[in-house]
Short mmCIF file of N, CA and C in Angstrom, two decimals:
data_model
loop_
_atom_site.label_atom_id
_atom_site.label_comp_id
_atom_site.label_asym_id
_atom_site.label_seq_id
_atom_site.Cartn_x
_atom_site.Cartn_y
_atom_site.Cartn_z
N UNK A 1 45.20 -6.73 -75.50
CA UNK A 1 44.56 -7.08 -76.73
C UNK A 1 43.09 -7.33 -76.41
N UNK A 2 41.99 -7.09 -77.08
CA UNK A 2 40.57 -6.51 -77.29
C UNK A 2 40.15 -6.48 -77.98
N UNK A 3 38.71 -6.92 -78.28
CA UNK A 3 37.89 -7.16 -79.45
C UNK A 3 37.29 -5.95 -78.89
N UNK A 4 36.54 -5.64 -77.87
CA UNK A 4 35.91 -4.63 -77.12
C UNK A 4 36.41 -3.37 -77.34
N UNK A 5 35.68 -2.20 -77.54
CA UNK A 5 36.43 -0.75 -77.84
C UNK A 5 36.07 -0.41 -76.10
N UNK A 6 34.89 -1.09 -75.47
CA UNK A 6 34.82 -0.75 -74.42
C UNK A 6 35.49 -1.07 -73.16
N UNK A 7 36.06 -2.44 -73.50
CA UNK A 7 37.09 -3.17 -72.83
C UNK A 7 38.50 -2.26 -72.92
N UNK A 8 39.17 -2.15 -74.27
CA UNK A 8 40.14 -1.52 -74.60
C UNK A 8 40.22 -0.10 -74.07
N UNK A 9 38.93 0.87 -74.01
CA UNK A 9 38.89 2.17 -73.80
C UNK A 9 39.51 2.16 -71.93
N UNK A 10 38.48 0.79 -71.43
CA UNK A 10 38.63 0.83 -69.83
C UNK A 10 40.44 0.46 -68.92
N UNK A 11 40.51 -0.43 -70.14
CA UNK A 11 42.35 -0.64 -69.80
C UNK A 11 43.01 0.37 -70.16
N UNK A 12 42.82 1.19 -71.42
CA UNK A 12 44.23 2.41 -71.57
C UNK A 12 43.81 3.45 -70.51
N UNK A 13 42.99 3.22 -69.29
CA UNK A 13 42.35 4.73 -68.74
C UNK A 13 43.12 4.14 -67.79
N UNK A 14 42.96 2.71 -66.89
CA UNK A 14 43.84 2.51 -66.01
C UNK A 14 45.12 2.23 -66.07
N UNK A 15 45.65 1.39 -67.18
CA UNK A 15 47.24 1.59 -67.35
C UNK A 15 48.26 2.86 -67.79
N UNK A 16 47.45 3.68 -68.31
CA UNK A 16 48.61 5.12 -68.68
C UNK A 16 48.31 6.16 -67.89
N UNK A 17 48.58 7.00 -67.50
CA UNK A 17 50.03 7.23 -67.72
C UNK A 17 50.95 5.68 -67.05
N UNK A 18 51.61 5.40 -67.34
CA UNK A 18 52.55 4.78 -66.60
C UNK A 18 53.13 3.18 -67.79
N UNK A 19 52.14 2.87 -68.47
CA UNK A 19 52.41 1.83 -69.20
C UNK A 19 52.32 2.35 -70.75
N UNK A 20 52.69 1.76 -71.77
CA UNK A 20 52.98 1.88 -72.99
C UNK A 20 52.06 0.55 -73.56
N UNK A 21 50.62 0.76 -74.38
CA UNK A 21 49.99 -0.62 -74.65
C UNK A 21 49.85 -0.21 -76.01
N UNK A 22 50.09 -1.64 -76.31
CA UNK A 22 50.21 -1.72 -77.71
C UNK A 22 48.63 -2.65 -78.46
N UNK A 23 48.01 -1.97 -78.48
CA UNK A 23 46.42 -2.79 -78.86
C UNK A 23 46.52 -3.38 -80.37
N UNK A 24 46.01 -4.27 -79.78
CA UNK A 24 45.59 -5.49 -81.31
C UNK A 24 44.00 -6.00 -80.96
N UNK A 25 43.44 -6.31 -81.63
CA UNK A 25 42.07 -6.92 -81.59
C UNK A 25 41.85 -8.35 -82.43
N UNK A 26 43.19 -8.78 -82.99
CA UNK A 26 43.21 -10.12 -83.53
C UNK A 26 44.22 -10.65 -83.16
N UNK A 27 44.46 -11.98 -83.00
CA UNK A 27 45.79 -12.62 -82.44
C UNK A 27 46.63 -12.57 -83.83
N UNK A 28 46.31 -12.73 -85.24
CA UNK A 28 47.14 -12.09 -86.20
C UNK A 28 47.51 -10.65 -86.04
N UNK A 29 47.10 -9.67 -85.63
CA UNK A 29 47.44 -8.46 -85.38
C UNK A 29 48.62 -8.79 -84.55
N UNK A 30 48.27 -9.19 -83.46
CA UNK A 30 49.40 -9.70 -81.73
C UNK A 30 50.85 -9.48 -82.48
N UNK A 31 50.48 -10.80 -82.89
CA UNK A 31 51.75 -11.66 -83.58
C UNK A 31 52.96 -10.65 -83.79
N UNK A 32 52.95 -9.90 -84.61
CA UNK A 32 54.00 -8.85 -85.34
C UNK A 32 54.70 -7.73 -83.67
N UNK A 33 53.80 -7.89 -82.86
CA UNK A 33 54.25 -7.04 -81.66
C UNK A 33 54.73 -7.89 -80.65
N UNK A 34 55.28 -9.16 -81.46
CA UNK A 34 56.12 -10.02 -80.31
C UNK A 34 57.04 -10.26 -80.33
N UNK A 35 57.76 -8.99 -82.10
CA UNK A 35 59.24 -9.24 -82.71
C UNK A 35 59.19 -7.93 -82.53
N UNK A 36 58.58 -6.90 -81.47
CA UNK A 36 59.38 -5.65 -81.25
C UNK A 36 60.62 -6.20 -80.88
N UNK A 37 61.30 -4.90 -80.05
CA UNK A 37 62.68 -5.04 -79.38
C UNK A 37 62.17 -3.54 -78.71
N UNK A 38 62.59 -3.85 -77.12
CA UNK A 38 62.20 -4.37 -76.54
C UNK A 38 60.96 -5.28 -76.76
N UNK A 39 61.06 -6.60 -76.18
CA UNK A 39 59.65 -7.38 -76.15
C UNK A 39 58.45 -6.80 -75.64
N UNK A 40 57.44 -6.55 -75.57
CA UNK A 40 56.25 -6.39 -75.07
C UNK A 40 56.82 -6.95 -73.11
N UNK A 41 56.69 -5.87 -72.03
CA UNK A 41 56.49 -6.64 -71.07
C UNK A 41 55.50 -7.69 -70.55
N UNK A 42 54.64 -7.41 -70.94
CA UNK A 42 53.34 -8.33 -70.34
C UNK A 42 52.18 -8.31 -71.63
N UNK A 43 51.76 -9.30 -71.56
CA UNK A 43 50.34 -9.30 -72.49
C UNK A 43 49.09 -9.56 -72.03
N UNK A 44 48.38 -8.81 -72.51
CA UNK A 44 47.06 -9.39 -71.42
C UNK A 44 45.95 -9.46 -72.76
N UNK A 45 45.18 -10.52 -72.81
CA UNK A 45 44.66 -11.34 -73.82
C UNK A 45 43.33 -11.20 -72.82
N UNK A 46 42.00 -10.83 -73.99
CA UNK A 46 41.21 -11.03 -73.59
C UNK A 46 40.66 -12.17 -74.54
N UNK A 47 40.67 -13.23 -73.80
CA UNK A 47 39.49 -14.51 -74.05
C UNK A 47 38.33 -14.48 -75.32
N UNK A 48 37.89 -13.17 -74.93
CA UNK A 48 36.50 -13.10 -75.57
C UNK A 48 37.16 -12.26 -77.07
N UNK A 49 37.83 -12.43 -77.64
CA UNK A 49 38.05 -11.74 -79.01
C UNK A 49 37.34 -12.93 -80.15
N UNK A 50 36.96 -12.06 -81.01
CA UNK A 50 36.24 -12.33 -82.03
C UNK A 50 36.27 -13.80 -82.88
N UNK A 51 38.51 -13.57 -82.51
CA UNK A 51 38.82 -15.10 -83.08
C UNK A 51 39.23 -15.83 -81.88
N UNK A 52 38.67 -15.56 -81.04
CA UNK A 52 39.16 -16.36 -79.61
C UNK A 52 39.36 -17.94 -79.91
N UNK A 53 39.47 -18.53 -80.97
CA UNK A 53 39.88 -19.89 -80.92
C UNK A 53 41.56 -20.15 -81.22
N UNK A 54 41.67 -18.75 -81.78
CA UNK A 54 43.35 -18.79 -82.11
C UNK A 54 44.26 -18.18 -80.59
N UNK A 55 43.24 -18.31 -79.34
CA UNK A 55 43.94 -18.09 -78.04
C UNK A 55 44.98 -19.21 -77.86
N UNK A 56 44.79 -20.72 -77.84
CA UNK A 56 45.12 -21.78 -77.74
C UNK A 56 46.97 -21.70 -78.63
N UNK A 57 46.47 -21.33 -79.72
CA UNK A 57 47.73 -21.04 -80.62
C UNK A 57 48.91 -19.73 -80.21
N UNK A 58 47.64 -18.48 -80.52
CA UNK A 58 48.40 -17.67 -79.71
C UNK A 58 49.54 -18.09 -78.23
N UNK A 59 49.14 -18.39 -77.14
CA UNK A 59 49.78 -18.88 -76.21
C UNK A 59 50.70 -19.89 -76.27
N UNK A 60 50.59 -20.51 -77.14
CA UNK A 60 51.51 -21.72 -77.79
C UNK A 60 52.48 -21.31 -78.26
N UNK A 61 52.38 -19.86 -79.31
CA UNK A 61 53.37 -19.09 -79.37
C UNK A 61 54.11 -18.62 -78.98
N UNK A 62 53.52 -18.11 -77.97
CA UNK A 62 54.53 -17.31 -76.65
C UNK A 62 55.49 -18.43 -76.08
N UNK A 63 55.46 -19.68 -75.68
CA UNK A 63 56.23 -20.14 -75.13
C UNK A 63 56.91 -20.97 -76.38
N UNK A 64 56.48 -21.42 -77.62
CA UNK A 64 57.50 -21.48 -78.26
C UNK A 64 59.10 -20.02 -78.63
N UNK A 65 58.19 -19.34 -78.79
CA UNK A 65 59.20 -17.75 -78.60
C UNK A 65 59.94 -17.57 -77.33
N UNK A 66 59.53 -18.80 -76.31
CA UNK A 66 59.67 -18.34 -74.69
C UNK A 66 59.60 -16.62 -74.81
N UNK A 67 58.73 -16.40 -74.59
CA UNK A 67 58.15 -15.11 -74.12
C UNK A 67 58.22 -14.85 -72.72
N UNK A 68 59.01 -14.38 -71.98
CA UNK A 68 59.40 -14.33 -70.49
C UNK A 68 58.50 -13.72 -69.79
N UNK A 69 57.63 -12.76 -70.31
CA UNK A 69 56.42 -11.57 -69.50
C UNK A 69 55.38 -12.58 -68.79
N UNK A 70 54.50 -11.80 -67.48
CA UNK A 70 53.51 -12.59 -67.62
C UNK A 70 52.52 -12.53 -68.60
N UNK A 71 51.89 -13.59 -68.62
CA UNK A 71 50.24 -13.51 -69.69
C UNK A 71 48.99 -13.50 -68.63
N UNK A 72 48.39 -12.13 -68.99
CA UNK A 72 47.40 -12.09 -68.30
C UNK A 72 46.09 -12.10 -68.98
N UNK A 73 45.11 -13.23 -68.46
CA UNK A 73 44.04 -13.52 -69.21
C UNK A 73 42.93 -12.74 -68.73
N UNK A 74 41.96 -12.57 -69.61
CA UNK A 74 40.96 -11.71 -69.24
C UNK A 74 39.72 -12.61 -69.69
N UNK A 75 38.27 -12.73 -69.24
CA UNK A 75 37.32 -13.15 -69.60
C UNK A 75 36.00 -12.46 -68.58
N UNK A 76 35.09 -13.00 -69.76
CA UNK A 76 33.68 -12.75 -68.99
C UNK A 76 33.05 -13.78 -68.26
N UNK A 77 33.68 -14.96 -69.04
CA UNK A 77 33.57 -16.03 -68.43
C UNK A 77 34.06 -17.08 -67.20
N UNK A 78 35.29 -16.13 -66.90
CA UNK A 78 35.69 -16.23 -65.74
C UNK A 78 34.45 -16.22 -64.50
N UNK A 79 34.46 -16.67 -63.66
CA UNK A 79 34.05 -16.27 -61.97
C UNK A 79 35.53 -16.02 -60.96
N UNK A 80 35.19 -14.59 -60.67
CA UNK A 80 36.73 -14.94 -59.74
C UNK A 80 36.89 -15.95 -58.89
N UNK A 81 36.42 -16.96 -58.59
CA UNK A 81 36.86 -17.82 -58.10
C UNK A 81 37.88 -18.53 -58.95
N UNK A 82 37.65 -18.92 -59.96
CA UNK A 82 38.38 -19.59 -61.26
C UNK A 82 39.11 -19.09 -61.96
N UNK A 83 38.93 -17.54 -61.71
CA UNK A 83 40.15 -16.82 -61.86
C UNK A 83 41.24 -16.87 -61.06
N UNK A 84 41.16 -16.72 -59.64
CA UNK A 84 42.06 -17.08 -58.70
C UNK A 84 42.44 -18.46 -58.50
N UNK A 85 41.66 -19.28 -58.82
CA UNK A 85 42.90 -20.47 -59.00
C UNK A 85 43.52 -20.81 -60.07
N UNK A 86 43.12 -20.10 -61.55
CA UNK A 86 44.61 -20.23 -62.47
C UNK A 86 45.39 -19.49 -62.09
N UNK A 87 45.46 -18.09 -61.10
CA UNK A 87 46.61 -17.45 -61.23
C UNK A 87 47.38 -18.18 -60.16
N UNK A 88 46.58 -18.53 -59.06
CA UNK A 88 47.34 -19.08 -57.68
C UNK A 88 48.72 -20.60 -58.65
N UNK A 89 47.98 -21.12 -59.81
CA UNK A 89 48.74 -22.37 -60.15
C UNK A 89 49.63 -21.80 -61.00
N UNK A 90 49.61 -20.61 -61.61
CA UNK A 90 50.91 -20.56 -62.67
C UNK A 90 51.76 -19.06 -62.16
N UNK A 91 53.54 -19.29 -62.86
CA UNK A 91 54.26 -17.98 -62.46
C UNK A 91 53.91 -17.35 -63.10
N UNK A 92 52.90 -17.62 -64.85
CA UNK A 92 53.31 -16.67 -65.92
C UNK A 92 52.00 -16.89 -66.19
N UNK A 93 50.56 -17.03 -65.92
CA UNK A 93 49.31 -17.08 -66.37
C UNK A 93 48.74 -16.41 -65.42
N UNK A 94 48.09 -15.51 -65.38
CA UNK A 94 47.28 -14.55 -64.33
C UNK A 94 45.99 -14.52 -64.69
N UNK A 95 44.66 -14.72 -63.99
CA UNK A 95 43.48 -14.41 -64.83
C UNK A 95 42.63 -13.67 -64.36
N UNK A 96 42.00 -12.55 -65.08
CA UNK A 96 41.00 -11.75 -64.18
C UNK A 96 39.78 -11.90 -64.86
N UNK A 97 38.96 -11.67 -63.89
CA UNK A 97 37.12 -11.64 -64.50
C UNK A 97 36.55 -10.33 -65.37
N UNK A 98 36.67 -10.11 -66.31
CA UNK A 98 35.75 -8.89 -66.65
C UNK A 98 34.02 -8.85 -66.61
N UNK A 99 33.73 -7.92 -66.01
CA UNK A 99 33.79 -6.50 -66.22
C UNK A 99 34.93 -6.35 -65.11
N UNK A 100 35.79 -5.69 -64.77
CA UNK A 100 36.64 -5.44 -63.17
C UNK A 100 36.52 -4.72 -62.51
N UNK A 101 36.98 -4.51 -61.35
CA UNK A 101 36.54 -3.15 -60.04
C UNK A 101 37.55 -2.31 -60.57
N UNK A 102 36.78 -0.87 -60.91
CA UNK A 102 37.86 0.02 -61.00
C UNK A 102 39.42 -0.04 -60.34
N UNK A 103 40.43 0.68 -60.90
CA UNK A 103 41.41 0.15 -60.54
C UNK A 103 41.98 -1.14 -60.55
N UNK A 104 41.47 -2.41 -61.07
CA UNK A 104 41.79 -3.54 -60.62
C UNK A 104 42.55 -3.88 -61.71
N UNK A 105 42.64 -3.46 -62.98
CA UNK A 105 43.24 -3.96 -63.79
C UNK A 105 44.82 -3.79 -63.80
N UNK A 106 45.04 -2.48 -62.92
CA UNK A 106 46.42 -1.86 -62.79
C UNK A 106 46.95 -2.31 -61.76
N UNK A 107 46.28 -2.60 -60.82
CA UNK A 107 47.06 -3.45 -59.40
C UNK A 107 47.21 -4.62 -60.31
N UNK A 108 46.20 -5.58 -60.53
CA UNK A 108 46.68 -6.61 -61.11
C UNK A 108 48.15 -7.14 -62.20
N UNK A 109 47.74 -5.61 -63.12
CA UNK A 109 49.19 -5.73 -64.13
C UNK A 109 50.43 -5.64 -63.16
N UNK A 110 50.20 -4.69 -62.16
CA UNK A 110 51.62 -3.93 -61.00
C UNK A 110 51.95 -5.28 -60.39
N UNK A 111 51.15 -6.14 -60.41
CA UNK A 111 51.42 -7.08 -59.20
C UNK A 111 51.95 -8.53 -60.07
N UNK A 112 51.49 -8.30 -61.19
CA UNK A 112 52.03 -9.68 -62.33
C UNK A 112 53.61 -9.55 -62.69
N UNK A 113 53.65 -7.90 -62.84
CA UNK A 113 55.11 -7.93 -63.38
C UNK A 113 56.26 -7.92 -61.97
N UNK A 114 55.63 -7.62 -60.72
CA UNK A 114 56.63 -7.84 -59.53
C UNK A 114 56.49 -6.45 -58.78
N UNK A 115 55.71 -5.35 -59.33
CA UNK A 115 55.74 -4.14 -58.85
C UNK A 115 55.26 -3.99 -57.25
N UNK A 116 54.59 -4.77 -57.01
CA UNK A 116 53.45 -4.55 -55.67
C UNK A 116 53.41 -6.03 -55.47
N UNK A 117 53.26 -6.50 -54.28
CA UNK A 117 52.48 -8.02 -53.64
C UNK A 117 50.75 -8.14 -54.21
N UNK A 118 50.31 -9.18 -54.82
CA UNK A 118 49.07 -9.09 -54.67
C UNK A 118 48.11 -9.01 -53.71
N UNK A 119 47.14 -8.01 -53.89
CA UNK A 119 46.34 -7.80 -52.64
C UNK A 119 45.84 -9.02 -52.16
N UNK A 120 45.51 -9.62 -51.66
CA UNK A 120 44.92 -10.79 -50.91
C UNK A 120 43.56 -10.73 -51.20
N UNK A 121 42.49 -9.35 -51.84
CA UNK A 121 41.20 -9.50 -52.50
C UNK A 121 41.43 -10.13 -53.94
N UNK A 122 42.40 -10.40 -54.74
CA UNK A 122 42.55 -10.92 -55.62
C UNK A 122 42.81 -12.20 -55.43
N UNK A 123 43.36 -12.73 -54.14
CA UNK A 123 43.47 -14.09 -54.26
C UNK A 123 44.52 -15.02 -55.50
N UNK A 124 45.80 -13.91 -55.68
CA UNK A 124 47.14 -14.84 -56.46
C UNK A 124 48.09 -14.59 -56.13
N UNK A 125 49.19 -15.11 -56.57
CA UNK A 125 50.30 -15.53 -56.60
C UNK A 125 50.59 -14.07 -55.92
#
């Protein structure tokens, strides 16, 4: 999810072929794609959306729904440093810095859902 067309354009180039993303650009948009079936495996929330104050809620959601996927956060405001220590503290919160190193968004997703070990340049879980 993306307020960014440039953000959004840079994630569907590294996740497909191989992943199925379902883009929203409002956390009211989100919402309705969390009563698919199958659930959404993973969500990855970028921070910086337009209504970024309904993040707080949004996420509140998910674990009222217990939403089992990880949630992977995205910001500009991140420093990877502070990115790597929310992911190092939670099983189900992952956070990366945007802009990202090519490729990084897809190791990261591969490595949230159990696919791959995280590289040790990412510094999580």
């Amino acid at each position: 999810m993306a307020d960014d067309a440039g953000l959004r354009e840079t994630a569907r180039r590294e996740l497909t072929p191989g992943f199925e993303l379902l883009p929203a650009n409002t956390f009211a948009l989100a919402l309705p794609l969390l009563d698919l079936e199958p659930a959404p495996t993973a969500i990855i929330v970028d921070l910086g959306l337009a209504d970024a104050k309904g993040a707080a809620d949004f996420l509140s959601t998910l674990v009222e729904r217990d939403y089992p996927g990880p949630r992977i956060l995205l910001s500009r405001k991140f420093r990877p440093a502070e990115a790597s220590t929310l992911s190092q503290s939670s099983i189900i919160h992952f956070a990366l810095a945007t802009p990202w190193a090519a490729g990084e968004l897809r190791v990261f997703v591969e490595a949230a859902l159990g696919f791959r070990p995280f590289p040790s340049s990412l510094q999580a879980i």
